[in-house]
Short mmCIF file of C-alpha atoms in Angstrom, two decimals:
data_model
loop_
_atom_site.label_atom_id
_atom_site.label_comp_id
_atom_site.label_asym_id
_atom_site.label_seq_id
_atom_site.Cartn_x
_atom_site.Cartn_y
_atom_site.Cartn_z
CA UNK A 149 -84.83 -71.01 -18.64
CA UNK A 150 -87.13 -69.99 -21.55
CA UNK A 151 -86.01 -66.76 -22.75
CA UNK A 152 -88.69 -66.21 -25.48
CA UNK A 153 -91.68 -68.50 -25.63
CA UNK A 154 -93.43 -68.65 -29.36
CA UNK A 155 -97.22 -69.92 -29.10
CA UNK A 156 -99.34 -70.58 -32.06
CA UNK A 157 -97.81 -68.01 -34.20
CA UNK A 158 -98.95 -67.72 -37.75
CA UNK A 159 -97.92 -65.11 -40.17
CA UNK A 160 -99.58 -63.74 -43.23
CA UNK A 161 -98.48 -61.61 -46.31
CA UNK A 162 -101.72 -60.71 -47.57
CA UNK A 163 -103.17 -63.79 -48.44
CA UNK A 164 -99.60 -65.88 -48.26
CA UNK A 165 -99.03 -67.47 -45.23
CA UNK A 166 -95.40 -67.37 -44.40
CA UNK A 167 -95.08 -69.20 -40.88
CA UNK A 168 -97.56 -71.94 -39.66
CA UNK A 169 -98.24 -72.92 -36.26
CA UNK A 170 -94.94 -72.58 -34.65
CA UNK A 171 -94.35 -73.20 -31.28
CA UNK A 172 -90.87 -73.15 -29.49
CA UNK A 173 -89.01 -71.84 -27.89
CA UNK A 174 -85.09 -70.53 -26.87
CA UNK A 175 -83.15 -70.91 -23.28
CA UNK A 176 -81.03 -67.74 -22.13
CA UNK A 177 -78.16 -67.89 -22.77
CA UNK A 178 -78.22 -70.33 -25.74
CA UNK A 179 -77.40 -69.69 -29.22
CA UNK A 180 -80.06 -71.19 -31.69
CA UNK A 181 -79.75 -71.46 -34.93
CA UNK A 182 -82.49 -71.34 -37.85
CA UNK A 183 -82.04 -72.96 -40.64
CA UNK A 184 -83.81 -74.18 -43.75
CA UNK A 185 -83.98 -73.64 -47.72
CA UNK A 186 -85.00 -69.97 -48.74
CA UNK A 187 -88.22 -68.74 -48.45
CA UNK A 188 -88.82 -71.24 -45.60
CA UNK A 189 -89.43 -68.84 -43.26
CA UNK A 190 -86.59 -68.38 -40.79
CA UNK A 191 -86.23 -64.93 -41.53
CA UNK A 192 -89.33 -63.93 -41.30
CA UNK A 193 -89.62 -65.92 -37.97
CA UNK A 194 -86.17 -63.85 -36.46
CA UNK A 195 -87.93 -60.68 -37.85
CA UNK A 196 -91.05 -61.43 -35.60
CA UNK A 197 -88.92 -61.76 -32.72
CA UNK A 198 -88.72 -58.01 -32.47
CA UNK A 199 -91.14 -56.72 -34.49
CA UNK A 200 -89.15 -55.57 -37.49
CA UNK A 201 -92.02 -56.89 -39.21
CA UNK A 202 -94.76 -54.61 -38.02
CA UNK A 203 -92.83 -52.44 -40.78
CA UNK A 204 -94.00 -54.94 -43.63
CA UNK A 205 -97.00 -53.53 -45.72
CA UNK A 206 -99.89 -56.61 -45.19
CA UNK A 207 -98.51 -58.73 -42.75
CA UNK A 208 -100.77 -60.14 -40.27
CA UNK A 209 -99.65 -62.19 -37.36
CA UNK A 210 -101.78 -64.61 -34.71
CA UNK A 211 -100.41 -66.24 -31.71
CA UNK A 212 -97.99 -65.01 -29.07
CA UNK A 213 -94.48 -64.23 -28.58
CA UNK A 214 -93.20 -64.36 -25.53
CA UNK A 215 -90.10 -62.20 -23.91
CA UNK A 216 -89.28 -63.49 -20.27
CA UNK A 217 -93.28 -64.20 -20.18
CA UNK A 218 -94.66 -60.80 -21.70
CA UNK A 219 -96.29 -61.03 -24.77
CA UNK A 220 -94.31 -58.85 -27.02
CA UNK A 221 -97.38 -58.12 -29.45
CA UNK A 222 -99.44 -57.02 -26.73
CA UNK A 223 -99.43 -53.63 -25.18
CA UNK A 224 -95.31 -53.12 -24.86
CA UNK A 225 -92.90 -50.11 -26.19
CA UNK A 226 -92.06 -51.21 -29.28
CA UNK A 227 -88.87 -49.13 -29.23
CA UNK A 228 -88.13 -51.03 -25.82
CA UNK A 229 -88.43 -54.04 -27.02
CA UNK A 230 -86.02 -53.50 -29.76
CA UNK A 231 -83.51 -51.75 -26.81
CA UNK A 232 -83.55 -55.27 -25.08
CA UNK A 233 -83.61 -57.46 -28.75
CA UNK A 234 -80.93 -56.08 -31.10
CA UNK A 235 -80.26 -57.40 -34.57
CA UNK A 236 -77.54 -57.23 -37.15
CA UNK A 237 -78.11 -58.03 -40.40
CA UNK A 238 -77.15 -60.10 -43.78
CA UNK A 239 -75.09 -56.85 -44.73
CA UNK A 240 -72.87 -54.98 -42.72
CA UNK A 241 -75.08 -51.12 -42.83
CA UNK A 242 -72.79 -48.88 -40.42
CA UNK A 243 -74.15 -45.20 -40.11
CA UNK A 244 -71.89 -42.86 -42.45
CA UNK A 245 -70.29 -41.63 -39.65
CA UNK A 246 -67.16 -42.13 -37.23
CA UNK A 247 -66.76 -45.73 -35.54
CA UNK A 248 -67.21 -43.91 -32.13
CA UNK A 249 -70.78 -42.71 -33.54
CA UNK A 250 -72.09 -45.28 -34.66
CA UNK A 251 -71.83 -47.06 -31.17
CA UNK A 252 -73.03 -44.44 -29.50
CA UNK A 253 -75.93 -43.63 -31.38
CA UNK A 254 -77.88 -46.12 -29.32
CA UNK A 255 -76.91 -45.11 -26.14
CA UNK A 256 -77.76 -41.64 -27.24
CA UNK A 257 -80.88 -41.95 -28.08
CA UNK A 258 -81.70 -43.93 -24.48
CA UNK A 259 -80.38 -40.41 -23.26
CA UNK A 260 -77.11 -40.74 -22.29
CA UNK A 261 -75.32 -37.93 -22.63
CA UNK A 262 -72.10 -38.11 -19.95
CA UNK A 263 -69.04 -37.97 -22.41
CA UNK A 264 -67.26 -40.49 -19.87
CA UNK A 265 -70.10 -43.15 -19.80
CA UNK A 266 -70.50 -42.77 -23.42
CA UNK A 267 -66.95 -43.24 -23.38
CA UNK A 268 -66.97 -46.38 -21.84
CA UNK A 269 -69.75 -47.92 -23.21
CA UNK A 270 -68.26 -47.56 -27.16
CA UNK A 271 -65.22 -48.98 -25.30
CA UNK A 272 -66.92 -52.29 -23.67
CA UNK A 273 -69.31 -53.09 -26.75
CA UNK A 274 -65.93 -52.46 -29.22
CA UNK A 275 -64.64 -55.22 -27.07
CA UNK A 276 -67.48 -57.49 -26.92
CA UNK A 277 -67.63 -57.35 -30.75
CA UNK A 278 -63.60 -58.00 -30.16
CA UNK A 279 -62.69 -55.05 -32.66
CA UNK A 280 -61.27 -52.68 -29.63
CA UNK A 281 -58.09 -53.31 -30.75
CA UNK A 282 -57.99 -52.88 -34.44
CA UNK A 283 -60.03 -49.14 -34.05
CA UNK A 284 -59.04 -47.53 -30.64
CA UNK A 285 -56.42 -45.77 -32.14
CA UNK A 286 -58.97 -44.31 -35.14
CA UNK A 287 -62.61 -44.10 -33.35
CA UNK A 288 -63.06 -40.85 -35.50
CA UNK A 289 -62.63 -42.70 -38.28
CA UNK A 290 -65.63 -43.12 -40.69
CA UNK A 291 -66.88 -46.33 -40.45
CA UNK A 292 -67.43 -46.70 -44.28
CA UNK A 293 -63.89 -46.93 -44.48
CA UNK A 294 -63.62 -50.33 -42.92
CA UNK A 295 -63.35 -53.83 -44.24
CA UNK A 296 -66.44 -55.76 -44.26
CA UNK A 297 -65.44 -58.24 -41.49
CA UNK A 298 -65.13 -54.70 -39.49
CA UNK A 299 -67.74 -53.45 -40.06
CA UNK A 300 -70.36 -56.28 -39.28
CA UNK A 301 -68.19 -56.25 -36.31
CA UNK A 302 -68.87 -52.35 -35.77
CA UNK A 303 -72.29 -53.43 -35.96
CA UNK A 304 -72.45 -55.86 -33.55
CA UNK A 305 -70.63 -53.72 -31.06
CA UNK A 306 -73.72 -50.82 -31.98
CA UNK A 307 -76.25 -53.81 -31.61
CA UNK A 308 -74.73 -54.50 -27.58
CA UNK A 309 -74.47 -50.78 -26.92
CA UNK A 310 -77.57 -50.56 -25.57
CA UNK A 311 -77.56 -53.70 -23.70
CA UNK A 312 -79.66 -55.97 -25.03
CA UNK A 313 -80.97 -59.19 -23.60
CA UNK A 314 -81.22 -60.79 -26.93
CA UNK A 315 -79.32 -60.74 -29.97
CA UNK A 316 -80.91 -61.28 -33.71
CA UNK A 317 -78.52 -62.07 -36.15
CA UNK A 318 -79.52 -62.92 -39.80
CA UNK A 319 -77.20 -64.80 -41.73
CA UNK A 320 -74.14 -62.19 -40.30
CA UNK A 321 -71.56 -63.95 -42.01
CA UNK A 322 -72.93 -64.23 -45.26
CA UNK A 323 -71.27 -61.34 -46.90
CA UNK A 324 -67.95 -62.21 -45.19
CA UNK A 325 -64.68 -64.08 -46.02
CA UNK A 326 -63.78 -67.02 -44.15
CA UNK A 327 -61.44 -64.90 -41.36
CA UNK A 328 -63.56 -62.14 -40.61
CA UNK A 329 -66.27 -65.47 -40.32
CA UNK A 330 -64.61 -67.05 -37.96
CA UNK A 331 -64.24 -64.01 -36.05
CA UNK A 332 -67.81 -63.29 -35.73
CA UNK A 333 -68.56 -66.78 -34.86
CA UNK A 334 -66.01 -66.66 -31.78
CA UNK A 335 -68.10 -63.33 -30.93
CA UNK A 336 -70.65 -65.20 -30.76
CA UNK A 337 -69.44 -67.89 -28.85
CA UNK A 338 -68.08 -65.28 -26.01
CA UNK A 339 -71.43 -63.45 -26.16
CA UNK A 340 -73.32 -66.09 -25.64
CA UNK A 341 -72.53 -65.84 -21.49
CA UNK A 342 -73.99 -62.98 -21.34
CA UNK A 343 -76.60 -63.17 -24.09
CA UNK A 344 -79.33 -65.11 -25.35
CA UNK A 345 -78.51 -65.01 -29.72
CA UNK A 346 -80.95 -66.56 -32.56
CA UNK A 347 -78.90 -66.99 -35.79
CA UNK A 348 -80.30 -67.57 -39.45
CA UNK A 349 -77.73 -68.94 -41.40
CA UNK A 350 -77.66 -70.40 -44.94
CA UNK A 351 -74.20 -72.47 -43.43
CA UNK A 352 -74.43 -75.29 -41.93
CA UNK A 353 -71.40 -76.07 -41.15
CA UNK A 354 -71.32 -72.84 -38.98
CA UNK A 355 -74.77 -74.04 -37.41
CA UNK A 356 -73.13 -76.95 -36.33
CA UNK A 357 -70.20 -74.71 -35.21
CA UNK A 358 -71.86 -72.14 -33.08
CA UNK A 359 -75.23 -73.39 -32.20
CA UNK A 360 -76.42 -75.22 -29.17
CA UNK A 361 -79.60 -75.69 -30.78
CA UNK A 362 -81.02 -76.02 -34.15
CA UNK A 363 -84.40 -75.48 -35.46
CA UNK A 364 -85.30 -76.62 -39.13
CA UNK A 365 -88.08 -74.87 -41.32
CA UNK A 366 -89.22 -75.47 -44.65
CA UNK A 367 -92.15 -74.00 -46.03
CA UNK A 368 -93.35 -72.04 -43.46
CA UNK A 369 -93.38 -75.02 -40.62
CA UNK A 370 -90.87 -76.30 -38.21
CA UNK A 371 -90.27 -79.34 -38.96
CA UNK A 372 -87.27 -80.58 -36.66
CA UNK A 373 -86.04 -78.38 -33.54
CA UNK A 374 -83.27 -80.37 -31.36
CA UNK A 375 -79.30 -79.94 -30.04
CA UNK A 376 -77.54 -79.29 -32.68
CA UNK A 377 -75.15 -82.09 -32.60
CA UNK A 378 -78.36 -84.33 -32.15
CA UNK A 379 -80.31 -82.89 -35.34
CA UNK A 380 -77.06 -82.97 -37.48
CA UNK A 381 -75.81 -86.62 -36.79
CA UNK A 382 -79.16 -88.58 -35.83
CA UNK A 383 -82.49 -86.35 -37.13
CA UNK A 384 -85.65 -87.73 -36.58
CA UNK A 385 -87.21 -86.64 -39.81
CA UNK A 386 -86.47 -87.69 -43.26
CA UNK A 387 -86.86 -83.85 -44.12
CA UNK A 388 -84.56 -82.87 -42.02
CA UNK A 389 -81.87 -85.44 -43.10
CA UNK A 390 -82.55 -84.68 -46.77
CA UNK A 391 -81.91 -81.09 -46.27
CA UNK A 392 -78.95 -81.34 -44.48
CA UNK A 393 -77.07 -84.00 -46.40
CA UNK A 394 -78.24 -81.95 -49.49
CA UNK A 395 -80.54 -84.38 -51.46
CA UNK A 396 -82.68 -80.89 -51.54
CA UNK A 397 -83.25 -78.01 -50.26
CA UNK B 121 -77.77 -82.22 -56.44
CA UNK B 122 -75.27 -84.88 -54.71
CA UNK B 123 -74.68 -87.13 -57.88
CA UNK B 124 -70.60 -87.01 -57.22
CA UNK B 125 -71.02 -86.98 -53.53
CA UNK B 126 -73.09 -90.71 -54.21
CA UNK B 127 -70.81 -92.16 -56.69
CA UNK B 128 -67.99 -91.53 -54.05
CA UNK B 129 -69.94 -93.03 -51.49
CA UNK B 130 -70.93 -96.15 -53.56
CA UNK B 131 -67.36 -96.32 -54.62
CA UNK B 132 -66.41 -96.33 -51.15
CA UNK B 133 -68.99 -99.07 -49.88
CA UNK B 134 -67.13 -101.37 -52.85
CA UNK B 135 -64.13 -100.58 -51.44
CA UNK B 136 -64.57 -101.49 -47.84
CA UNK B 137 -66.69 -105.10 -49.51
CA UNK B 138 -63.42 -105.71 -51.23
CA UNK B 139 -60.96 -105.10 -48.63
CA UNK B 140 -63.52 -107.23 -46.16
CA UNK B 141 -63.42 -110.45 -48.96
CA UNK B 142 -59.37 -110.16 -48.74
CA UNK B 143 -59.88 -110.25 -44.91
CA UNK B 144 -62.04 -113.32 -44.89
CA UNK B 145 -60.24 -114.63 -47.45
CA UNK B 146 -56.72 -114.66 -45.21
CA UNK B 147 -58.33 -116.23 -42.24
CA UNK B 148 -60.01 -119.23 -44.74
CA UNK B 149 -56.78 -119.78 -45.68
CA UNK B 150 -54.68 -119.66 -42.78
CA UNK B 151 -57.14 -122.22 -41.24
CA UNK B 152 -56.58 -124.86 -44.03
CA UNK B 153 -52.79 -123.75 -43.59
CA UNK B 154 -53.49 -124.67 -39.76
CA UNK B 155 -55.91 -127.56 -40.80
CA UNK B 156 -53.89 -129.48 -43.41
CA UNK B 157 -50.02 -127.96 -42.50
CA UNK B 158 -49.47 -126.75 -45.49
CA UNK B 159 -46.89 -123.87 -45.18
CA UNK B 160 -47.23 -122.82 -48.87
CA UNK B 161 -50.86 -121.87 -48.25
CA UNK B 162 -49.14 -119.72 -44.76
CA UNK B 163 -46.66 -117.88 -47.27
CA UNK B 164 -49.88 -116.51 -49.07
CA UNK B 165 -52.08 -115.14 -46.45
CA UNK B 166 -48.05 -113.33 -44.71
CA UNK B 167 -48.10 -112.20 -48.46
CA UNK B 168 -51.87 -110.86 -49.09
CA UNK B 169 -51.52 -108.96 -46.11
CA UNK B 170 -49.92 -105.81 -48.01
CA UNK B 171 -52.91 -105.51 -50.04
CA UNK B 172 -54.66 -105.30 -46.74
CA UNK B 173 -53.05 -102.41 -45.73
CA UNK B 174 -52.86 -100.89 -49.34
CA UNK B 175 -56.42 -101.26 -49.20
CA UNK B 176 -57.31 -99.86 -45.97
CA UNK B 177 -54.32 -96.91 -46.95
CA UNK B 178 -56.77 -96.51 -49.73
CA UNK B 179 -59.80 -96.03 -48.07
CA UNK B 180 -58.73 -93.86 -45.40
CA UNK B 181 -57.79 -91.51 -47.98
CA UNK B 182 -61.19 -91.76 -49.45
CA UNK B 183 -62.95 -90.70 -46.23
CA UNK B 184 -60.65 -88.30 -45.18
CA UNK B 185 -60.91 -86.66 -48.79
CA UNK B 186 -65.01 -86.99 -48.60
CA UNK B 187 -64.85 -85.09 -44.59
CA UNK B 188 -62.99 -82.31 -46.77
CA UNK B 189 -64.69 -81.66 -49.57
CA UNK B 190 -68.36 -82.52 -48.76
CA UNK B 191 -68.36 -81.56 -44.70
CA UNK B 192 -70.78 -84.90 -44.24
CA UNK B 193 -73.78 -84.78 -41.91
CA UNK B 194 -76.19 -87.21 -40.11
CA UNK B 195 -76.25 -90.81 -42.17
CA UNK B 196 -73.38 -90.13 -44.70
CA UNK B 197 -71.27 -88.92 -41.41
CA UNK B 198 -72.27 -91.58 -39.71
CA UNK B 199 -71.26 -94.02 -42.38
CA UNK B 200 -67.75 -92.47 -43.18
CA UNK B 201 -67.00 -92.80 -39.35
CA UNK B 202 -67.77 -95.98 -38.97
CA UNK B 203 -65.84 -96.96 -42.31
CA UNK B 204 -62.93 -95.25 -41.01
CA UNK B 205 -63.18 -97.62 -37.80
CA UNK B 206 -64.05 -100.60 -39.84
CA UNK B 207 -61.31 -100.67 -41.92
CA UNK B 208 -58.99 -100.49 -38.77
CA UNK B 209 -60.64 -103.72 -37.78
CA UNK B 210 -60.41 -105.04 -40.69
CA UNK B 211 -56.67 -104.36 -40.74
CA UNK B 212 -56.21 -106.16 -37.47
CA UNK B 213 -57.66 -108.96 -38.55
CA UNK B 214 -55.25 -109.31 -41.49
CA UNK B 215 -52.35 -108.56 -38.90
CA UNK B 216 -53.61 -111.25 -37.04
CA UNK B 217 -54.14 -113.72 -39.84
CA UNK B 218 -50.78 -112.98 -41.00
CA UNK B 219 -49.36 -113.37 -37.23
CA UNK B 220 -50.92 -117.01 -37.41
CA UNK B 221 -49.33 -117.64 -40.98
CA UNK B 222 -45.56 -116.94 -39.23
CA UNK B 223 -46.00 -119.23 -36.66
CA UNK B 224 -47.53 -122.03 -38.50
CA UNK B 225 -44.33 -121.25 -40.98
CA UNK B 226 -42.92 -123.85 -38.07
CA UNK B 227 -45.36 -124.80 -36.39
CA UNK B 228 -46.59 -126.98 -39.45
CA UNK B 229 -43.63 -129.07 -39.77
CA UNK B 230 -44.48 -130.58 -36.39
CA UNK B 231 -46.51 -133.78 -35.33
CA UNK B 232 -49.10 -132.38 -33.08
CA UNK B 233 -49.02 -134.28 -29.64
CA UNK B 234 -53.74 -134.59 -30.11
CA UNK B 235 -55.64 -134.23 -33.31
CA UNK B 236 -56.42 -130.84 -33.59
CA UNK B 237 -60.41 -130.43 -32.67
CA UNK B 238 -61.62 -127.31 -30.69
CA UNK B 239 -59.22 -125.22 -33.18
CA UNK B 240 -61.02 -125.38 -36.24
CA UNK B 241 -64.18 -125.00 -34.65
CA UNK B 242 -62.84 -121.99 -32.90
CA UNK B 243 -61.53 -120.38 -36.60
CA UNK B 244 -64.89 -121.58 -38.17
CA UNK B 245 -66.69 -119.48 -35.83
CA UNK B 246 -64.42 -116.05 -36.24
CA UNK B 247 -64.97 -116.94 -39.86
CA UNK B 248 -68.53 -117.05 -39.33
CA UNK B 249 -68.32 -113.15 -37.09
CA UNK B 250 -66.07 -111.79 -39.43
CA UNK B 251 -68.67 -112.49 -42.66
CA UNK B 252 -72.13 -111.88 -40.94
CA UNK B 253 -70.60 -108.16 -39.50
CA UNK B 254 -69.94 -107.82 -43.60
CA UNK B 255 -73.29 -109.21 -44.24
CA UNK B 256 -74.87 -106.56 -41.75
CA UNK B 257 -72.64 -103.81 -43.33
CA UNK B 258 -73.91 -104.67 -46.73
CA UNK B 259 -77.95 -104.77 -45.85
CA UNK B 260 -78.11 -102.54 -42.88
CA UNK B 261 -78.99 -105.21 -41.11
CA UNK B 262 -79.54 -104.49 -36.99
CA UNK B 263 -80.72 -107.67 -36.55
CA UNK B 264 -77.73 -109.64 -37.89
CA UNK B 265 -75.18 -106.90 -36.57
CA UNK B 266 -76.47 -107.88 -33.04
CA UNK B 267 -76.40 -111.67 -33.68
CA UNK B 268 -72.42 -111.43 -34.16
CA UNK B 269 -72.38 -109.09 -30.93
CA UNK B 270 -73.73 -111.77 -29.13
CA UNK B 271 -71.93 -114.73 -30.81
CA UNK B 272 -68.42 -113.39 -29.23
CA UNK B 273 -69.30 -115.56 -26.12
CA UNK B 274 -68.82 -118.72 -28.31
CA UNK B 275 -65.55 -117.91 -29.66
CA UNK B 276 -64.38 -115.97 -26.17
CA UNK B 277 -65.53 -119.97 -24.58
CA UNK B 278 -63.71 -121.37 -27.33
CA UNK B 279 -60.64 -119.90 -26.16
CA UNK B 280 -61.05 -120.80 -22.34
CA UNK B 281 -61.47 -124.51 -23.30
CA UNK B 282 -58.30 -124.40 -25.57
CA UNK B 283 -56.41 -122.86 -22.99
CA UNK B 284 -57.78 -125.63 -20.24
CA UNK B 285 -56.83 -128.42 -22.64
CA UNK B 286 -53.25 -127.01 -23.69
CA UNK B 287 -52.39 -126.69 -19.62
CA UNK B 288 -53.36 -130.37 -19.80
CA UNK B 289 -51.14 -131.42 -22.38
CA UNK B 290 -48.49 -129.60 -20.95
CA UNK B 291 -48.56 -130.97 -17.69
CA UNK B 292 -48.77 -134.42 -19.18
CA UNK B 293 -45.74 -134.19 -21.49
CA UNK B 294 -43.17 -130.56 -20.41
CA UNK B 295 -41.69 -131.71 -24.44
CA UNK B 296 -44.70 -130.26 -26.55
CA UNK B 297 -44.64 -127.06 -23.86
CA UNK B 298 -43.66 -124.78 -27.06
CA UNK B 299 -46.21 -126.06 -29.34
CA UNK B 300 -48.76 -125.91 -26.60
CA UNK B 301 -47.41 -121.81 -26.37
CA UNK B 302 -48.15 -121.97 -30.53
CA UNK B 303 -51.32 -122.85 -30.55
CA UNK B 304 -52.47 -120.99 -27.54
CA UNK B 305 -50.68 -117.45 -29.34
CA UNK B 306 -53.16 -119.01 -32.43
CA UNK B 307 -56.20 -119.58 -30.33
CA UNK B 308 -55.70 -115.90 -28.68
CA UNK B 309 -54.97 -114.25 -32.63
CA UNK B 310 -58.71 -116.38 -33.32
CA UNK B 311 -59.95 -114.64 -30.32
CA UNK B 312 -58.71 -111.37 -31.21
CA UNK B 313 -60.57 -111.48 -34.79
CA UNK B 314 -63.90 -112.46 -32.97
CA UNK B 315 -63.35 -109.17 -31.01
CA UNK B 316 -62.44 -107.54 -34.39
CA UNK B 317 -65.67 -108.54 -35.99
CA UNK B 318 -67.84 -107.64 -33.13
CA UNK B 319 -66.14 -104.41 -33.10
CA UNK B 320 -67.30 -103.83 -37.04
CA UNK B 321 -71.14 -105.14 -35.98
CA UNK B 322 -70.95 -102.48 -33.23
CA UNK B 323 -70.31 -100.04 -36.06
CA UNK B 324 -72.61 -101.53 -38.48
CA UNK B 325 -75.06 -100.68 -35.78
CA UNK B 326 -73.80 -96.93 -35.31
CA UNK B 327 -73.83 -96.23 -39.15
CA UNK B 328 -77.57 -97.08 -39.15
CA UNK B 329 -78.75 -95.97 -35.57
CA UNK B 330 -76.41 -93.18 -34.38
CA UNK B 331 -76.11 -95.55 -31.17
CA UNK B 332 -73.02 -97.21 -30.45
CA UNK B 333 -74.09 -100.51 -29.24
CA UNK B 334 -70.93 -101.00 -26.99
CA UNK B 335 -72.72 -98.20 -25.52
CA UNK B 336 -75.83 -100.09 -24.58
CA UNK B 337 -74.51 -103.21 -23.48
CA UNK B 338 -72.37 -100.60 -20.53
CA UNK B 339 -75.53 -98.79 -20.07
CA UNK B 340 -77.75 -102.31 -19.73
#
């Protein structure tokens, strides 16, 4: 089932147009991954998926995006729509405050105020992001004082707090050493049941790890979009395959 | 970008071209072994077959050192796979050619009870398999890679009328029963390599396609 349905969309910076005519779209429940050289536009394109870039000073956008068949540019709750499409970003950015905090925040702000729900909310999205057992001994602990693999973790854990239908993730893993990496990818993995997750990565090889899908950009198009162990052993386009096998890119 | 990436690559296509001339080299020569009896020639191909394996030792290496270090995707993955299965074919075929040397090690200081006649024709035409699937390998070529596919019937019906003429003789005259068993075990090694060489076609097809063309003929 089509979880979000992109139609036509074309994005502007002022005069520069970053995305071109794309039309796709991801399944519930399936984890698809964007990839493509930088400044090809995958960011940008997981940005629109929520709106982050409504915050962007001269960016213009035409065409529809889709959530479960509403039109997320047309008259919705922007702060709703970010409730059921969470992101976590390049960087781990935990709130300076206590682990328990910073997953609650969310929560929180939806109103939620019973000390027992909250309670066991912090304790189901700490296990989701499979950190539970490293912090429940130290939720008071500032989250600052974490490693990095921990933290992104944190964050993920803050990003399911409020129950999202969709997870954003751009390039998570990017600041990360290769344990805390493959940690977040078998997050993923276990999310991906009960989520529907769109990953930019610079990696391929974790592309072709955690991705049931792949969708290839480069300069502003999509140029390729197929099962990921399709597009990395047998693309169809020469673009692709000289991206991937690095003869550019 | 990939310059060391290529030069490994090219350096592995050499490689594999090598190790296939050795290969077709053995099997030439254990024919005229089988041809003219000459056991001298059947001490050479037993002997080139550790280069063989040295070779394909080699290569494996070489592939399993490129899956490390450059994490290969679409054509170049699809290349060192099918390397790493050709050169297991191309091992086999040594084996075999080196199985055929041993028992010509006696069988040569025989009279044969007939002229030999179906034999040679059958070796000619694993000969022919095992250097078109090289061909193929070499220029990508579909077209050829299928031609050797299909030109396993030949060799597979070479067999059956062997076998068909040995019972024959072996009814006729119970005295030549174990050289009718010899050159049945050489017909079957012969009919072994033709599978060998389809084998490497079916991967000459993979490393260009991404289709295994076993897979087709099932699916057909």
């Amino acid at each position: 089932m089509d979880k979000i349905k992109i139609e036509n969309l074309n994005l502007y910076y002022n005069d520069f147009q970053a995305l071109k005519n794309i039309n796709m779209s991801t399944q519930q429940n399936k984890i698809t991954a964007f990839i493509g050289p930088s400044g090809c536009g995958k960011s940008t394109l997981l940005k629109t998926l929520n709106r982050m870039n409504d915050l962007v000073e001269g960016c213009r956008i035409t065409g529809k995006v889709l959530l479960d068949n509403e039109d997320i540019y047309g008259n919705i709750d922007v702060n709703m729509l970010r409730k059921r499409v969470g992101m976590v970003f390049q960087k781990p950015n935990p709130f300076p405050m206590s682990i328990y905090d910073n997953v609650a925040y969310g929560p929180r702000t939806h109103g939620i105020r019973s000390k027992r729900k909250l309670d066991e909310i912090v304790e189901r999205s700490l296990r989701l992001g499979a950190i539970w057992d490293e912090v429940k001994d130290n939720l008071n602990k500032n989250a600052l004082q974490l490693s990095g693999g921990q933290q992104q973790r944190i964050c993920i854990a803050r990003a399911l707090a409020v129950n999202p239908e969709v997870l954003l993730m751009d390039e998570p893993t990017s600041a990360l050493d290769p344990i805390s990496t493959l940690k977040i990818e078998e997050v993923i993995q276990t999310l991906k049941k009960d989520y529907t997750i769109v990953i930019v990565t610079h990696n391929m090889q974790q592309a072709t790890r955690v991705s049931d899908k792949t969708a290839f950009f480069l300069l502003g198009e999509l140029i390729e979009y197929e099962d990921t162990e399709i597009l990395f052993s047998t693309p169809k386009d020469q673009r692709t395959e000289d991206y991937i096998t690095g003869r550019f890119g | 970008m990939r310059s060391r990436f290529d030069k490994e690559l090219d350096l592995l296509n050499n490689e594999l071209i090598e190790m296939a001339s050795l290969v077709e080299k053995s099997i030439e020569n254990v024919t005229q072994a089988l041809i003219h009896k000459d056991v001298e020639l059947a001490k050479e191909v037993i002997e080139a077959d550790k280069e063989i394996d040295n070779m394909e030792n080699n290569i494996e290496a070489r592939c399993l050192r490129l899956i490390l270090q450059q994490h290969p995707v679409a054509r170049d993955l699809r290349l060192i796979s099918s390397i790493l299965k050709m050169i297991t074919d191309l091992e086999r075929i040594g084996d075999q050619a080196q199985d055929i040397g041993e028992i010509l090690l006696t069988l040569s200081k025989q009279n044969f009870k007939r002229d030999l006649i179906y034999l040679p024709k059958m070796a000619e035409a694993t000969i022919k398999m095992v250097k078109e699937s090289i061909d193929a390998f070499v220029n990508s070529d579909i077209e050829l890679a299928n031609q050797v596919i299909e030109y396993d019937d030949v060799v597979d019906n070479l067999f059956v009328t062997i076998k068909d003429e040995l019972i024959t003789l072996i009814r006729e005259d119970v005295d030549f029963g174990e050289q009718s068993i010899d050159l049945l075990m050489i017909a079957k090694y012969f009919e072994r390599i033709g599978d060998h060489a389809q084998n490497i076609a079916e991967w000459v097809v993979f490393s260009i396609t991404g289709e295994h063309a076993g897979e087709r003929k099932i699916q057909d």
